[in-house]
């Protein structure tokens, strides 16, 4: 029985990864389409966040009610993380798409590991090794190739969009 459960969990994992990749991959294209229909980046962030909340709350309420309980102590962190973290990251991503292109926004979004590495070096005392530099360069190069960065028409630059994408 345990072998069957392991096999079921593995296939469920594969399906969830495929679903997540599909949703992530279509995210920018759908956003660009909605912008063309008059939806603003802030409205898209609101719609996306509300939909995610409803789905996640429903799933948790059905399967894991104990995870819904929030202590007063955690409330400030959750509000700060939700608004300052998730809300602003989503807004900056969608705003960048609205001002530039999906390819530009994705490429800028994936500069995040570079900033995290710099933060770790300056504020946490980590060393900037050759392996880290090479890893960051290869990751960035891979993203550059993935979004078609070699095609200048795909990477439309706009100063406001560029700054917001880096933020």
PDB file of N, CA, C and O in Angstrom, residues 76-150:
ATOM      1  N   UNK A  76       0.515  41.359  11.860  1.00  0.00           N
ATOM      2  CA  UNK A  76       1.319  42.447  11.298  1.00  0.00           C
ATOM      3  C   UNK A  76       2.262  41.920  10.215  1.00  0.00           C
ATOM      4  O   UNK A  76       2.383  42.513   9.141  1.00  0.00           O
ATOM      5  N   UNK A  77       2.906  40.791  10.494  1.00  0.00           N
ATOM      6  CA  UNK A  77       3.800  40.207   9.494  1.00  0.00           C
ATOM      7  C   UNK A  77       3.036  39.834   8.229  1.00  0.00           C
ATOM      8  O   UNK A  77       3.471  40.133   7.121  1.00  0.00           O
ATOM      9  N   UNK A  78       1.896  39.184   8.382  1.00  0.00           N
ATOM     10  CA  UNK A  78       1.136  38.741   7.214  1.00  0.00           C
ATOM     11  C   UNK A  78       0.627  39.908   6.382  1.00  0.00           C
ATOM     12  O   UNK A  78       0.672  39.864   5.152  1.00  0.00           O
ATOM     13  N   UNK A  79       0.158  40.965   7.034  1.00  0.00           N
ATOM     14  CA  UNK A  79      -0.304  42.149   6.297  1.00  0.00           C
ATOM     15  C   UNK A  79       0.876  42.807   5.585  1.00  0.00           C
ATOM     16  O   UNK A  79       0.792  43.166   4.406  1.00  0.00           O
ATOM     17  N   UNK A  80       1.997  42.955   6.285  1.00  0.00           N
ATOM     18  CA  UNK A  80       3.193  43.559   5.675  1.00  0.00           C
ATOM     19  C   UNK A  80       3.681  42.739   4.491  1.00  0.00           C
ATOM     20  O   UNK A  80       3.994  43.279   3.430  1.00  0.00           O
ATOM     21  N   UNK A  81       3.735  41.439   4.663  1.00  0.00           N
ATOM     22  CA  UNK A  81       4.193  40.551   3.595  1.00  0.00           C
ATOM     23  C   UNK A  81       3.218  40.575   2.423  1.00  0.00           C
ATOM     24  O   UNK A  81       3.628  40.630   1.260  1.00  0.00           O
ATOM     25  N   UNK A  82       1.937  40.555   2.719  1.00  0.00           N
ATOM     26  CA  UNK A  82       0.930  40.547   1.659  1.00  0.00           C
ATOM     27  C   UNK A  82       0.937  41.824   0.833  1.00  0.00           C
ATOM     28  O   UNK A  82       0.952  41.785  -0.395  1.00  0.00           O
ATOM     29  N   UNK A  83       0.946  42.961   1.520  1.00  0.00           N
ATOM     30  CA  UNK A  83       0.897  44.240   0.811  1.00  0.00           C
ATOM     31  C   UNK A  83       2.275  44.626   0.283  1.00  0.00           C
ATOM     32  O   UNK A  83       2.457  44.895  -0.899  1.00  0.00           O
ATOM     33  N   UNK A  84       3.246  44.662   1.180  1.00  0.00           N
ATOM     34  CA  UNK A  84       4.592  45.095   0.796  1.00  0.00           C
ATOM     35  C   UNK A  84       5.343  44.082  -0.040  1.00  0.00           C
ATOM     36  O   UNK A  84       6.080  44.457  -0.949  1.00  0.00           O
ATOM     37  N   UNK A  85       5.154  42.827   0.257  1.00  0.00           N
ATOM     38  CA  UNK A  85       5.869  41.789  -0.484  1.00  0.00           C
ATOM     39  C   UNK A  85       5.140  41.378  -1.745  1.00  0.00           C
ATOM     40  O   UNK A  85       5.495  41.787  -2.853  1.00  0.00           O
ATOM     41  N   UNK A  86       4.081  40.626  -1.577  1.00  0.00           N
ATOM     42  CA  UNK A  86       3.369  40.068  -2.722  1.00  0.00           C
ATOM     43  C   UNK A  86       2.697  41.144  -3.575  1.00  0.00           C
ATOM     44  O   UNK A  86       2.800  41.125  -4.798  1.00  0.00           O
ATOM     45  N   UNK A  87       2.021  42.074  -2.929  1.00  0.00           N
ATOM     46  CA  UNK A  87       1.305  43.110  -3.681  1.00  0.00           C
ATOM     47  C   UNK A  87       2.232  43.972  -4.519  1.00  0.00           C
ATOM     48  O   UNK A  87       2.001  44.195  -5.710  1.00  0.00           O
ATOM     49  N   UNK A  88       3.295  44.466  -3.914  1.00  0.00           N
ATOM     50  CA  UNK A  88       4.208  45.356  -4.642  1.00  0.00           C
ATOM     51  C   UNK A  88       5.010  44.600  -5.703  1.00  0.00           C
ATOM     52  O   UNK A  88       5.246  45.140  -6.793  1.00  0.00           O
ATOM     53  N   UNK A  89       5.435  43.382  -5.406  1.00  0.00           N
ATOM     54  CA  UNK A  89       6.167  42.600  -6.412  1.00  0.00           C
ATOM     55  C   UNK A  89       5.276  42.357  -7.626  1.00  0.00           C
ATOM     56  O   UNK A  89       5.696  42.545  -8.770  1.00  0.00           O
ATOM     57  N   UNK A  90       4.032  41.949  -7.376  1.00  0.00           N
ATOM     58  CA  UNK A  90       3.104  41.720  -8.489  1.00  0.00           C
ATOM     59  C   UNK A  90       2.829  43.003  -9.257  1.00  0.00           C
ATOM     60  O   UNK A  90       2.792  43.022 -10.481  1.00  0.00           O
ATOM     61  N   UNK A  91       2.612  44.105  -8.516  1.00  0.00           N
ATOM     62  CA  UNK A  91       2.337  45.367  -9.191  1.00  0.00           C
ATOM     63  C   UNK A  91       3.524  45.781 -10.060  1.00  0.00           C
ATOM     64  O   UNK A  91       3.353  46.181 -11.219  1.00  0.00           O
ATOM     65  N   UNK A  92       4.732  45.718  -9.531  1.00  0.00           N
ATOM     66  CA  UNK A  92       5.911  46.138 -10.301  1.00  0.00           C
ATOM     67  C   UNK A  92       6.097  45.256 -11.540  1.00  0.00           C
ATOM     68  O   UNK A  92       6.443  45.742 -12.617  1.00  0.00           O
ATOM     69  N   UNK A  93       5.845  43.958 -11.389  1.00  0.00           N
ATOM     70  CA  UNK A  93       5.958  43.038 -12.530  1.00  0.00           C
ATOM     71  C   UNK A  93       4.946  43.402 -13.617  1.00  0.00           C
ATOM     72  O   UNK A  93       5.301  43.575 -14.783  1.00  0.00           O
ATOM     73  N   UNK A  94       3.692  43.563 -13.240  1.00  0.00           N
ATOM     74  CA  UNK A  94       2.662  43.867 -14.231  1.00  0.00           C
ATOM     75  C   UNK A  94       2.819  45.278 -14.797  1.00  0.00           C
ATOM     76  O   UNK A  94       2.576  45.513 -15.980  1.00  0.00           O
ATOM     77  N   UNK A  95       3.228  46.222 -13.967  1.00  0.00           N
ATOM     78  CA  UNK A  95       3.460  47.573 -14.454  1.00  0.00           C
ATOM     79  C   UNK A  95       4.607  47.575 -15.472  1.00  0.00           C
ATOM     80  O   UNK A  95       4.534  48.251 -16.497  1.00  0.00           O
ATOM     81  N   UNK A  96       5.643  46.795 -15.185  1.00  0.00           N
ATOM     82  CA  UNK A  96       6.769  46.684 -16.123  1.00  0.00           C
ATOM     83  C   UNK A  96       6.301  46.088 -17.445  1.00  0.00           C
ATOM     84  O   UNK A  96       6.685  46.565 -18.519  1.00  0.00           O
ATOM     85  N   UNK A  97       5.452  45.067 -17.383  1.00  0.00           N
ATOM     86  CA  UNK A  97       4.906  44.484 -18.611  1.00  0.00           C
ATOM     87  C   UNK A  97       4.119  45.543 -19.382  1.00  0.00           C
ATOM     88  O   UNK A  97       4.235  45.645 -20.609  1.00  0.00           O
ATOM     89  N   UNK A  98       3.333  46.352 -18.664  1.00  0.00           N
ATOM     90  CA  UNK A  98       2.517  47.361 -19.345  1.00  0.00           C
ATOM     91  C   UNK A  98       3.373  48.432 -20.013  1.00  0.00           C
ATOM     92  O   UNK A  98       2.954  49.029 -20.993  1.00  0.00           O
ATOM     93  N   UNK A  99       4.547  48.697 -19.486  1.00  0.00           N
ATOM     94  CA  UNK A  99       5.414  49.740 -20.037  1.00  0.00           C
ATOM     95  C   UNK A  99       6.452  49.210 -21.018  1.00  0.00           C
ATOM     96  O   UNK A  99       6.991  49.974 -21.817  1.00  0.00           O
ATOM     97  N   UNK A 100       6.768  47.929 -20.936  1.00  0.00           N
ATOM     98  CA  UNK A 100       7.793  47.363 -21.822  1.00  0.00           C
ATOM     99  C   UNK A 100       7.210  46.166 -22.562  1.00  0.00           C
ATOM    100  O   UNK A 100       6.305  46.327 -23.345  1.00  0.00           O
ATOM    101  N   UNK A 101       7.749  45.003 -22.292  1.00  0.00           N
ATOM    102  CA  UNK A 101       7.248  43.768 -22.895  1.00  0.00           C
ATOM    103  C   UNK A 101       7.337  42.657 -21.865  1.00  0.00           C
ATOM    104  O   UNK A 101       7.999  42.797 -20.832  1.00  0.00           O
ATOM    105  N   UNK A 102       6.676  41.549 -22.133  1.00  0.00           N
ATOM    106  CA  UNK A 102       6.739  40.396 -21.233  1.00  0.00           C
ATOM    107  C   UNK A 102       8.189  39.927 -21.110  1.00  0.00           C
ATOM    108  O   UNK A 102       8.674  39.644 -20.008  1.00  0.00           O
ATOM    109  N   UNK A 103       8.899  39.859 -22.225  1.00  0.00           N
ATOM    110  CA  UNK A 103      10.288  39.390 -22.202  1.00  0.00           C
ATOM    111  C   UNK A 103      11.161  40.276 -21.321  1.00  0.00           C
ATOM    112  O   UNK A 103      11.961  39.787 -20.522  1.00  0.00           O
ATOM    113  N   UNK A 104      10.994  41.587 -21.440  1.00  0.00           N
ATOM    114  CA  UNK A 104      11.780  42.516 -20.625  1.00  0.00           C
ATOM    115  C   UNK A 104      11.453  42.332 -19.146  1.00  0.00           C
ATOM    116  O   UNK A 104      12.349  42.270 -18.301  1.00  0.00           O
ATOM    117  N   UNK A 105      10.170  42.233 -18.817  1.00  0.00           N
ATOM    118  CA  UNK A 105       9.750  42.078 -17.419  1.00  0.00           C
ATOM    119  C   UNK A 105      10.292  40.785 -16.822  1.00  0.00           C
ATOM    120  O   UNK A 105      10.772  40.775 -15.688  1.00  0.00           O
ATOM    121  N   UNK A 106      10.222  39.704 -17.578  1.00  0.00           N
ATOM    122  CA  UNK A 106      10.730  38.423 -17.074  1.00  0.00           C
ATOM    123  C   UNK A 106      12.235  38.496 -16.859  1.00  0.00           C
ATOM    124  O   UNK A 106      12.750  38.042 -15.838  1.00  0.00           O
ATOM    125  N   UNK A 107      12.941  39.064 -17.796  1.00  0.00           N
ATOM    126  CA  UNK A 107      14.394  39.182 -17.663  1.00  0.00           C
ATOM    127  C   UNK A 107      14.744  40.022 -16.432  1.00  0.00           C
ATOM    128  O   UNK A 107      15.617  39.652 -15.647  1.00  0.00           O
ATOM    129  N   UNK A 108      14.057  41.126 -16.229  1.00  0.00           N
ATOM    130  CA  UNK A 108      14.318  41.965 -15.063  1.00  0.00           C
ATOM    131  C   UNK A 108      13.937  41.253 -13.767  1.00  0.00           C
ATOM    132  O   UNK A 108      14.621  41.368 -12.756  1.00  0.00           O
ATOM    133  N   UNK A 109      12.842  40.508 -13.803  1.00  0.00           N
ATOM    134  CA  UNK A 109      12.401  39.777 -12.618  1.00  0.00           C
ATOM    135  C   UNK A 109      13.475  38.785 -12.179  1.00  0.00           C
ATOM    136  O   UNK A 109      13.705  38.600 -10.992  1.00  0.00           O
ATOM    137  N   UNK A 110      14.145  38.186 -13.127  1.00  0.00           N
ATOM    138  CA  UNK A 110      15.143  37.175 -12.788  1.00  0.00           C
ATOM    139  C   UNK A 110      16.521  37.751 -12.512  1.00  0.00           C
ATOM    140  O   UNK A 110      17.497  37.023 -12.441  1.00  0.00           O
ATOM    141  N   UNK A 111      16.588  39.068 -12.308  1.00  0.00           N
ATOM    142  CA  UNK A 111      17.808  39.647 -11.749  1.00  0.00           C
ATOM    143  C   UNK A 111      17.751  39.555 -10.227  1.00  0.00           C
ATOM    144  O   UNK A 111      18.730  39.875  -9.556  1.00  0.00           O
ATOM    145  N   UNK A 112      16.633  39.111  -9.688  1.00  0.00           N
ATOM    146  CA  UNK A 112      16.457  38.977  -8.244  1.00  0.00           C
ATOM    147  C   UNK A 112      17.582  38.224  -7.550  1.00  0.00           C
ATOM    148  O   UNK A 112      18.096  38.690  -6.526  1.00  0.00           O
ATOM    149  N   UNK A 113      18.009  37.066  -8.052  1.00  0.00           N
ATOM    150  CA  UNK A 113      19.107  36.360  -7.388  1.00  0.00           C
ATOM    151  C   UNK A 113      20.401  37.173  -7.305  1.00  0.00           C
ATOM    152  O   UNK A 113      21.162  37.031  -6.352  1.00  0.00           O
ATOM    153  N   UNK A 114      20.632  38.030  -8.278  1.00  0.00           N
ATOM    154  CA  UNK A 114      21.822  38.883  -8.228  1.00  0.00           C
ATOM    155  C   UNK A 114      21.724  39.822  -7.028  1.00  0.00           C
ATOM    156  O   UNK A 114      22.683  39.969  -6.252  1.00  0.00           O
ATOM    157  N   UNK A 115      20.563  40.441  -6.850  1.00  0.00           N
ATOM    158  CA  UNK A 115      20.384  41.363  -5.732  1.00  0.00           C
ATOM    159  C   UNK A 115      20.432  40.632  -4.388  1.00  0.00           C
ATOM    160  O   UNK A 115      20.956  41.151  -3.403  1.00  0.00           O
ATOM    161  N   UNK A 116      19.895  39.424  -4.349  1.00  0.00           N
ATOM    162  CA  UNK A 116      19.951  38.633  -3.116  1.00  0.00           C
ATOM    163  C   UNK A 116      21.398  38.285  -2.784  1.00  0.00           C
ATOM    164  O   UNK A 116      21.822  38.368  -1.625  1.00  0.00           O
ATOM    165  N   UNK A 117      22.176  37.910  -3.790  1.00  0.00           N
ATOM    166  CA  UNK A 117      23.592  37.595  -3.566  1.00  0.00           C
ATOM    167  C   UNK A 117      24.349  38.824  -3.079  1.00  0.00           C
ATOM    168  O   UNK A 117      25.166  38.737  -2.154  1.00  0.00           O
ATOM    169  N   UNK A 118      24.095  39.970  -3.684  1.00  0.00           N
ATOM    170  CA  UNK A 118      24.753  41.213  -3.251  1.00  0.00           C
ATOM    171  C   UNK A 118      24.351  41.543  -1.806  1.00  0.00           C
ATOM    172  O   UNK A 118      25.192  41.901  -0.981  1.00  0.00           O
ATOM    173  N   UNK A 119      23.071  41.392  -1.491  1.00  0.00           N
ATOM    174  CA  UNK A 119      22.595  41.618  -0.124  1.00  0.00           C
ATOM    175  C   UNK A 119      23.322  40.690   0.846  1.00  0.00           C
ATOM    176  O   UNK A 119      23.769  41.124   1.920  1.00  0.00           O
ATOM    177  N   UNK A 120      23.431  39.415   0.491  1.00  0.00           N
ATOM    178  CA  UNK A 120      24.084  38.439   1.367  1.00  0.00           C
ATOM    179  C   UNK A 120      25.549  38.785   1.597  1.00  0.00           C
ATOM    180  O   UNK A 120      26.078  38.592   2.698  1.00  0.00           O
ATOM    181  N   UNK A 121      26.221  39.294   0.579  1.00  0.00           N
ATOM    182  CA  UNK A 121      27.633  39.669   0.718  1.00  0.00           C
ATOM    183  C   UNK A 121      27.775  40.881   1.637  1.00  0.00           C
ATOM    184  O   UNK A 121      28.594  40.887   2.569  1.00  0.00           O
ATOM    185  N   UNK A 122      26.995  41.918   1.396  1.00  0.00           N
ATOM    186  CA  UNK A 122      27.156  43.161   2.140  1.00  0.00           C
ATOM    187  C   UNK A 122      26.531  43.160   3.529  1.00  0.00           C
ATOM    188  O   UNK A 122      27.022  43.815   4.434  1.00  0.00           O
ATOM    189  N   UNK A 123      25.429  42.424   3.713  1.00  0.00           N
ATOM    190  CA  UNK A 123      24.731  42.511   4.988  1.00  0.00           C
ATOM    191  C   UNK A 123      24.806  41.248   5.832  1.00  0.00           C
ATOM    192  O   UNK A 123      24.495  41.281   7.014  1.00  0.00           O
ATOM    193  N   UNK A 124      25.195  40.123   5.217  1.00  0.00           N
ATOM    194  CA  UNK A 124      25.261  38.883   5.980  1.00  0.00           C
ATOM    195  C   UNK A 124      26.662  38.280   5.997  1.00  0.00           C
ATOM    196  O   UNK A 124      26.850  37.180   6.485  1.00  0.00           O
ATOM    197  N   UNK A 125      27.603  38.989   5.427  1.00  0.00           N
ATOM    198  CA  UNK A 125      28.992  38.560   5.500  1.00  0.00           C
ATOM    199  C   UNK A 125      29.364  37.367   4.636  1.00  0.00           C
ATOM    200  O   UNK A 125      30.425  36.767   4.846  1.00  0.00           O
ATOM    201  N   UNK A 126      28.522  37.008   3.678  1.00  0.00           N
ATOM    202  CA  UNK A 126      28.877  35.895   2.795  1.00  0.00           C
ATOM    203  C   UNK A 126      29.963  36.329   1.822  1.00  0.00           C
ATOM    204  O   UNK A 126      30.115  37.505   1.516  1.00  0.00           O
ATOM    205  N   UNK A 127      30.716  35.359   1.342  1.00  0.00           N
ATOM    206  CA  UNK A 127      31.769  35.652   0.370  1.00  0.00           C
ATOM    207  C   UNK A 127      31.206  35.567  -1.041  1.00  0.00           C
ATOM    208  O   UNK A 127      30.344  34.748  -1.332  1.00  0.00           O
ATOM    209  N   UNK A 128      31.711  36.415  -1.903  1.00  0.00           N
ATOM    210  CA  UNK A 128      31.338  36.387  -3.319  1.00  0.00           C
ATOM    211  C   UNK A 128      32.369  35.512  -4.027  1.00  0.00           C
ATOM    212  O   UNK A 128      33.411  35.979  -4.453  1.00  0.00           O
ATOM    213  N   UNK A 129      32.078  34.234  -4.136  1.00  0.00           N
ATOM    214  CA  UNK A 129      33.032  33.297  -4.729  1.00  0.00           C
ATOM    215  C   UNK A 129      32.874  33.254  -6.239  1.00  0.00           C
ATOM    216  O   UNK A 129      31.866  33.716  -6.792  1.00  0.00           O
ATOM    217  N   UNK A 130      33.850  32.678  -6.896  1.00  0.00           N
ATOM    218  CA  UNK A 130      33.774  32.513  -8.353  1.00  0.00           C
ATOM    219  C   UNK A 130      32.590  31.643  -8.747  1.00  0.00           C
ATOM    220  O   UNK A 130      31.949  31.889  -9.765  1.00  0.00           O
ATOM    221  N   UNK A 131      32.310  30.636  -7.930  1.00  0.00           N
ATOM    222  CA  UNK A 131      31.185  29.744  -8.219  1.00  0.00           C
ATOM    223  C   UNK A 131      29.864  30.525  -8.174  1.00  0.00           C
ATOM    224  O   UNK A 131      29.005  30.347  -9.044  1.00  0.00           O
ATOM    225  N   UNK A 132      29.713  31.398  -7.185  1.00  0.00           N
ATOM    226  CA  UNK A 132      28.484  32.205  -7.096  1.00  0.00           C
ATOM    227  C   UNK A 132      28.373  33.147  -8.289  1.00  0.00           C
ATOM    228  O   UNK A 132      27.302  33.283  -8.881  1.00  0.00           O
ATOM    229  N   UNK A 133      29.466  33.800  -8.626  1.00  0.00           N
ATOM    230  CA  UNK A 133      29.445  34.728  -9.762  1.00  0.00           C
ATOM    231  C   UNK A 133      29.110  33.969 -11.044  1.00  0.00           C
ATOM    232  O   UNK A 133      28.271  34.405 -11.840  1.00  0.00           O
ATOM    233  N   UNK A 134      29.743  32.818 -11.239  1.00  0.00           N
ATOM    234  CA  UNK A 134      29.486  32.015 -12.442  1.00  0.00           C
ATOM    235  C   UNK A 134      28.036  31.526 -12.463  1.00  0.00           C
ATOM    236  O   UNK A 134      27.386  31.556 -13.513  1.00  0.00           O
ATOM    237  N   UNK A 135      27.526  31.112 -11.310  1.00  0.00           N
ATOM    238  CA  UNK A 135      26.138  30.639 -11.232  1.00  0.00           C
ATOM    239  C   UNK A 135      25.160  31.750 -11.573  1.00  0.00           C
ATOM    240  O   UNK A 135      24.206  31.543 -12.333  1.00  0.00           O
ATOM    241  N   UNK A 136      25.393  32.924 -11.022  1.00  0.00           N
ATOM    242  CA  UNK A 136      24.517  34.060 -11.308  1.00  0.00           C
ATOM    243  C   UNK A 136      24.587  34.453 -12.778  1.00  0.00           C
ATOM    244  O   UNK A 136      23.567  34.725 -13.408  1.00  0.00           O
ATOM    245  N   UNK A 137      25.803  34.475 -13.324  1.00  0.00           N
ATOM    246  CA  UNK A 137      25.969  34.835 -14.736  1.00  0.00           C
ATOM    247  C   UNK A 137      25.275  33.815 -15.639  1.00  0.00           C
ATOM    248  O   UNK A 137      24.582  34.192 -16.587  1.00  0.00           O
ATOM    249  N   UNK A 138      25.434  32.528 -15.346  1.00  0.00           N
ATOM    250  CA  UNK A 138      24.781  31.492 -16.161  1.00  0.00           C
ATOM    251  C   UNK A 138      23.261  31.553 -16.036  1.00  0.00           C
ATOM    252  O   UNK A 138      22.550  31.383 -17.031  1.00  0.00           O
ATOM    253  N   UNK A 139      22.765  31.791 -14.825  1.00  0.00           N
ATOM    254  CA  UNK A 139      21.312  31.893 -14.638  1.00  0.00           C
ATOM    255  C   UNK A 139      20.752  33.080 -15.424  1.00  0.00           C
ATOM    256  O   UNK A 139      19.734  32.963 -16.110  1.00  0.00           O
ATOM    257  N   UNK A 140      21.434  34.209 -15.325  1.00  0.00           N
ATOM    258  CA  UNK A 140      20.979  35.398 -16.044  1.00  0.00           C
ATOM    259  C   UNK A 140      21.064  35.170 -17.552  1.00  0.00           C
ATOM    260  O   UNK A 140      20.147  35.524 -18.292  1.00  0.00           O
ATOM    261  N   UNK A 141      22.144  34.567 -18.015  1.00  0.00           N
ATOM    262  CA  UNK A 141      22.305  34.279 -19.438  1.00  0.00           C
ATOM    263  C   UNK A 141      21.212  33.327 -19.920  1.00  0.00           C
ATOM    264  O   UNK A 141      20.643  33.520 -21.000  1.00  0.00           O
ATOM    265  N   UNK A 142      20.898  32.322 -19.118  1.00  0.00           N
ATOM    266  CA  UNK A 142      19.830  31.390 -19.479  1.00  0.00           C
ATOM    267  C   UNK A 142      18.488  32.091 -19.602  1.00  0.00           C
ATOM    268  O   UNK A 142      17.730  31.846 -20.538  1.00  0.00           O
ATOM    269  N   UNK A 143      18.193  32.988 -18.670  1.00  0.00           N
ATOM    270  CA  UNK A 143      16.944  33.760 -18.743  1.00  0.00           C
ATOM    271  C   UNK A 143      16.948  34.662 -19.971  1.00  0.00           C
ATOM    272  O   UNK A 143      15.931  34.795 -20.652  1.00  0.00           O
ATOM    273  N   UNK A 144      18.087  35.276 -20.232  1.00  0.00           N
ATOM    274  CA  UNK A 144      18.231  36.147 -21.396  1.00  0.00           C
ATOM    275  C   UNK A 144      17.900  35.380 -22.679  1.00  0.00           C
ATOM    276  O   UNK A 144      17.140  35.842 -23.526  1.00  0.00           O
ATOM    277  N   UNK A 145      18.448  34.171 -22.796  1.00  0.00           N
ATOM    278  CA  UNK A 145      18.174  33.348 -23.980  1.00  0.00           C
ATOM    279  C   UNK A 145      16.731  32.862 -23.997  1.00  0.00           C
ATOM    280  O   UNK A 145      16.097  32.832 -25.053  1.00  0.00           O
ATOM    281  N   UNK A 146      16.212  32.500 -22.820  1.00  0.00           N
ATOM    282  CA  UNK A 146      14.852  31.971 -22.732  1.00  0.00           C
ATOM    283  C   UNK A 146      13.817  32.989 -23.207  1.00  0.00           C
ATOM    284  O   UNK A 146      12.865  32.639 -23.895  1.00  0.00           O
ATOM    285  N   UNK A 147      13.991  34.248 -22.836  1.00  0.00           N
ATOM    286  CA  UNK A 147      13.004  35.259 -23.217  1.00  0.00           C
ATOM    287  C   UNK A 147      13.304  35.885 -24.571  1.00  0.00           C
ATOM    288  O   UNK A 147      12.605  36.801 -24.996  1.00  0.00           O
ATOM    289  N   UNK A 148      14.312  35.387 -25.255  1.00  0.00           N
ATOM    290  CA  UNK A 148      14.632  35.905 -26.586  1.00  0.00           C
ATOM    291  C   UNK A 148      15.359  37.232 -26.544  1.00  0.00           C
ATOM    292  O   UNK A 148      15.172  38.068 -27.425  1.00  0.00           O
ATOM    293  N   UNK A 149      16.199  37.422 -25.536  1.00  0.00           N
ATOM    294  CA  UNK A 149      16.920  38.672 -25.378  1.00  0.00           C
ATOM    295  C   UNK A 149      17.837  39.007 -26.537  1.00  0.00           C
ATOM    296  O   UNK A 149      18.202  40.165 -26.734  1.00  0.00           O
ATOM    297  N   UNK A 150      18.163  38.022 -27.341  1.00  0.00           N
ATOM    298  CA  UNK A 150      19.010  38.234 -28.513  1.00  0.00           C
ATOM    299  C   UNK A 150      18.242  38.950 -29.624  1.00  0.00           C
ATOM    300  O   UNK A 150      18.821  39.426 -30.582  1.00  0.00           O
TER     301      UNK A 150
END
